[in-house]
Structures are given as structure tokens and as C-alpha cells.
Amino acid sequence: MNILLEEDDKILYPDEEYNLKEGYTLEVTDLDSDNACLTLSRNNLPVYSSIISPGKSADLGTHTFLYKKELNGIEVPLFSVYVDSVMQGGELSAVSLKYLLHFSDSPLELGYGKNLDSSLLLRLIQNSGLKISMRSGPVRTSM
């Protein structure tokens, strides 16, 4: 999977659309002092919504918003974000988000001799499976 967005911190205000990649947006659609309702949309159509509360742990579904989608028969995570805090006041309301991670829903296709814009080198080792190692610069897959 291709990583489209990896961001450490983001403040999101109610009804503000945060533009992600591949037509996805994230929005705070409801807010109270203890919870935030986050909605992920694609091409202006909601695909997933969940009420998340801030917390000290990254429990999925409680403190972390996680959107998964089935691709080629396998359910894979496409977007996740941790809700660090909810701020609600007279004129200022916002949600502090951390560790935003957005993957492409277009699987990365690997093939013999195909160039990748990545720092991973993939090699098929006879009778041992697939070996993945780090390498700087453009990578060519080899078998």
C-alpha cells in the first residue's frame, strides 16, 4: 500500500473539511466536551463516521478513528487518527488529532524489474519467501 499522508499533529475545527488524498476528506461533524464525531467522506459522500473520545491510550474505536476497506478480498486499514483532546468553548471549539495515517486504496503492484518510488527493496528468495530490505534512492525489484 502507498502511504498518502503521514502527519503528527492536526487541529480540526467543526465543519472544517480537511482534504486528504484520492478524494477523501475528514470532518468534525459533531462535538461535545467529551467526544467528537468524525466523518470520513470520499467525493463528498460519507463512507465512515464514528464518535471518538480523547484518551491516553490508542484504543481502536474508542480513542482512535479507523477506517478499513476490503481490497482484493482482504480488509485493510486506509485511514487512522488518534483523538488527543476535544476543546469546546464559547468561540473556540476544536479537536486535536495526532498520528494521521492515510493509505491509498489502489494496491501497489509489484512486478519483475518494476521501478518503485520507495526505499524498500523486495526480493524473492528461493524456498524462503519474500525478503524486504531498506535501500536509499529509487528501487528496482529483482527476482
C-alpha positions as a printed NumPy array, in Angstrom:
array([[  0.   ,   0.   ,   0.   ],
       [  1.166,   3.514,  -0.728],
       [  1.255,   5.964,   2.174],
       [ -0.506,   9.121,   1.004],
       [ -0.351,  11.136,   4.215],
       [  1.538,  10.795,   7.461],
       [  1.147,  13.736,   9.826],
       [  1.966,  14.032,  13.53 ],
       [ -0.464,  16.778,  14.599],
       [ -3.579,  18.476,  13.221],
       [ -6.173,  20.782,  14.775],
       [ -9.568,  20.35 ,  13.134],
       [-12.473,  22.726,  13.719],
       [-16.161,  21.792,  13.491],
       [-17.47 ,  21.814,   9.899],
       [-13.94 ,  22.316,   8.524],
       [-13.095,  19.827,   5.772],
       [ -9.552,  18.511,   5.885],
       [ -8.608,  17.49 ,   2.349],
       [ -6.773,  14.197,   2.25 ],
       [ -5.803,  12.397,  -0.985],
       [ -7.743,  10.428,  -3.613],
       [-10.915,  12.466,  -2.983],
       [-11.118,  11.761,   0.764],
       [-11.92 ,  14.433,   3.367],
       [-12.15 ,  14.353,   7.16 ],
       [-14.591,  16.498,   9.111],
       [-15.71 ,  17.024,  12.702],
       [-19.477,  16.72 ,  12.271],
       [-20.448,  16.962,  15.947],
       [-18.664,  17.9  ,  19.145],
       [-19.309,  17.945,  22.873],
       [-16.976,  18.3  ,  25.849],
       [-16.122,  14.59 ,  25.907],
       [-16.498,  13.327,  22.318],
       [-16.006,  14.182,  18.685],
       [-17.947,  12.72 ,  15.799],
       [-15.536,  12.341,  12.875],
       [-16.773,  11.684,   9.355],
       [-14.609,  10.453,   6.505],
       [-16.013,  11.172,   3.048],
       [-14.932,  10.39 ,  -0.472],
       [-16.021,  12.586,  -3.355],
       [-18.451,  14.36 ,  -0.974],
       [-20.179,  11.115,   0.094],
       [-19.731,   9.875,   3.688],
       [-18.016,   6.478,   3.836],
       [-17.463,   6.148,   7.598],
       [-18.407,   8.029,  10.745],
       [-17.631,   7.335,  14.392],
       [-17.869,   9.016,  17.783],
       [-14.415,   9.099,  19.35 ],
       [-13.369,  10.274,  22.82 ],
       [ -9.907,  11.564,  23.687],
       [ -7.764,   9.306,  25.815],
       [ -4.275,   8.351,  26.886],
       [ -4.293,   5.04 ,  25.046],
       [ -4.779,   4.474,  21.337],
       [ -7.676,   2.019,  21.719],
       [ -9.258,   1.424,  18.307],
       [-12.809,   2.68 ,  18.132],
       [-12.582,   4.431,  21.499],
       [ -9.719,   6.921,  21.08 ],
       [ -8.604,   6.103,  17.532],
       [-10.722,   6.555,  14.409],
       [-10.012,   3.692,  11.999],
       [-11.467,   3.239,   8.517],
       [-10.97 ,  -0.139,   6.825],
       [-11.98 ,  -1.256,   3.345],
       [-11.951,  -4.592,   1.567],
       [ -9.435,  -4.641,  -1.293],
       [ -8.971,  -7.766,  -3.374],
       [-10.781,  -9.81 ,  -0.723],
       [ -8.65 ,  -8.532,   2.182],
       [ -9.801,  -5.952,   4.726],
       [ -7.084,  -3.298,   5.036],
       [ -6.837,  -0.085,   7.083],
       [ -6.93 ,   3.004,   4.847],
       [ -7.115,   5.816,   7.382],
       [ -6.459,   6.176,  11.094],
       [ -6.122,   9.085,  13.501],
       [ -5.827,   9.352,  17.279],
       [ -8.051,  11.899,  19.077],
       [ -5.78 ,  13.605,  21.59 ],
       [ -8.199,  16.179,  23.008],
       [-11.529,  17.915,  22.483],
       [-11.764,  21.636,  23.167],
       [-15.171,  23.226,  23.413],
       [-15.751,  26.774,  24.462],
       [-17.72 ,  29.898,  23.655],
       [-15.955,  30.908,  20.467],
       [-13.35 ,  28.183,  20.096],
       [-14.178,  24.56 ,  19.539],
       [-11.689,  22.132,  18.027],
       [-10.319,  18.607,  18.068],
       [ -6.624,  17.923,  18.461],
       [ -5.634,  14.964,  16.284],
       [ -2.376,  13.024,  16.259],
       [ -0.721,  10.378,  14.145],
       [ -2.802,  10.777,  10.973],
       [ -2.065,   7.947,   8.563],
       [ -3.733,   7.641,   5.162],
       [ -3.048,   4.821,   2.709],
       [ -4.036,   4.593,  -0.929],
       [ -6.886,   2.277,  -1.835],
       [ -5.065,   1.461,  -5.074],
       [ -2.848,  -1.525,  -4.256],
       [  0.821,  -1.232,  -5.13 ],
       [  1.523,  -3.679,  -7.919],
       [  4.904,  -5.342,  -7.868],
       [  6.482,  -6.961, -10.845],
       [  9.83 ,  -8.164, -12.057],
       [ 12.079,  -5.201, -12.892],
       [  9.459,  -2.592, -11.974],
       [ 10.766,   0.701, -10.541],
       [  9.277,   1.785,  -7.215],
       [  9.379,   5.223,  -5.604],
       [ 10.223,   3.758,  -2.25 ],
       [ 13.108,   2.908,  -0.002],
       [ 12.179,  -0.78 ,   0.117],
       [ 13.912,  -3.462,  -1.872],
       [ 11.863,  -6.597,  -2.441],
       [ 13.46 ,  -9.889,  -3.412],
       [ 12.063, -13.363,  -3.854],
       [ 14.343, -15.845,  -2.161],
       [ 14.008, -19.373,  -3.49 ],
       [ 12.346, -21.686,  -0.941],
       [ 12.375, -18.888,   1.657],
       [  9.692, -16.452,   0.522],
       [  9.938, -12.715,   0.091],
       [ 12.752, -10.634,   1.551],
       [ 12.211,  -6.917,   2.246],
       [ 15.196,  -4.659,   2.95 ],
       [ 15.839,  -0.916,   3.134],
       [ 17.684,   0.885,   0.376],
       [ 18.178,   4.565,  -0.396],
       [ 17.091,   6.072,  -3.716],
       [ 14.812,   4.539,  -6.369],
       [ 14.385,   0.784,  -6.088],
       [ 14.182,  -1.916,  -8.73 ],
       [ 12.571,  -5.176,  -7.797],
       [ 14.587,  -8.262,  -8.595],
       [ 13.856, -11.952,  -8.524]])
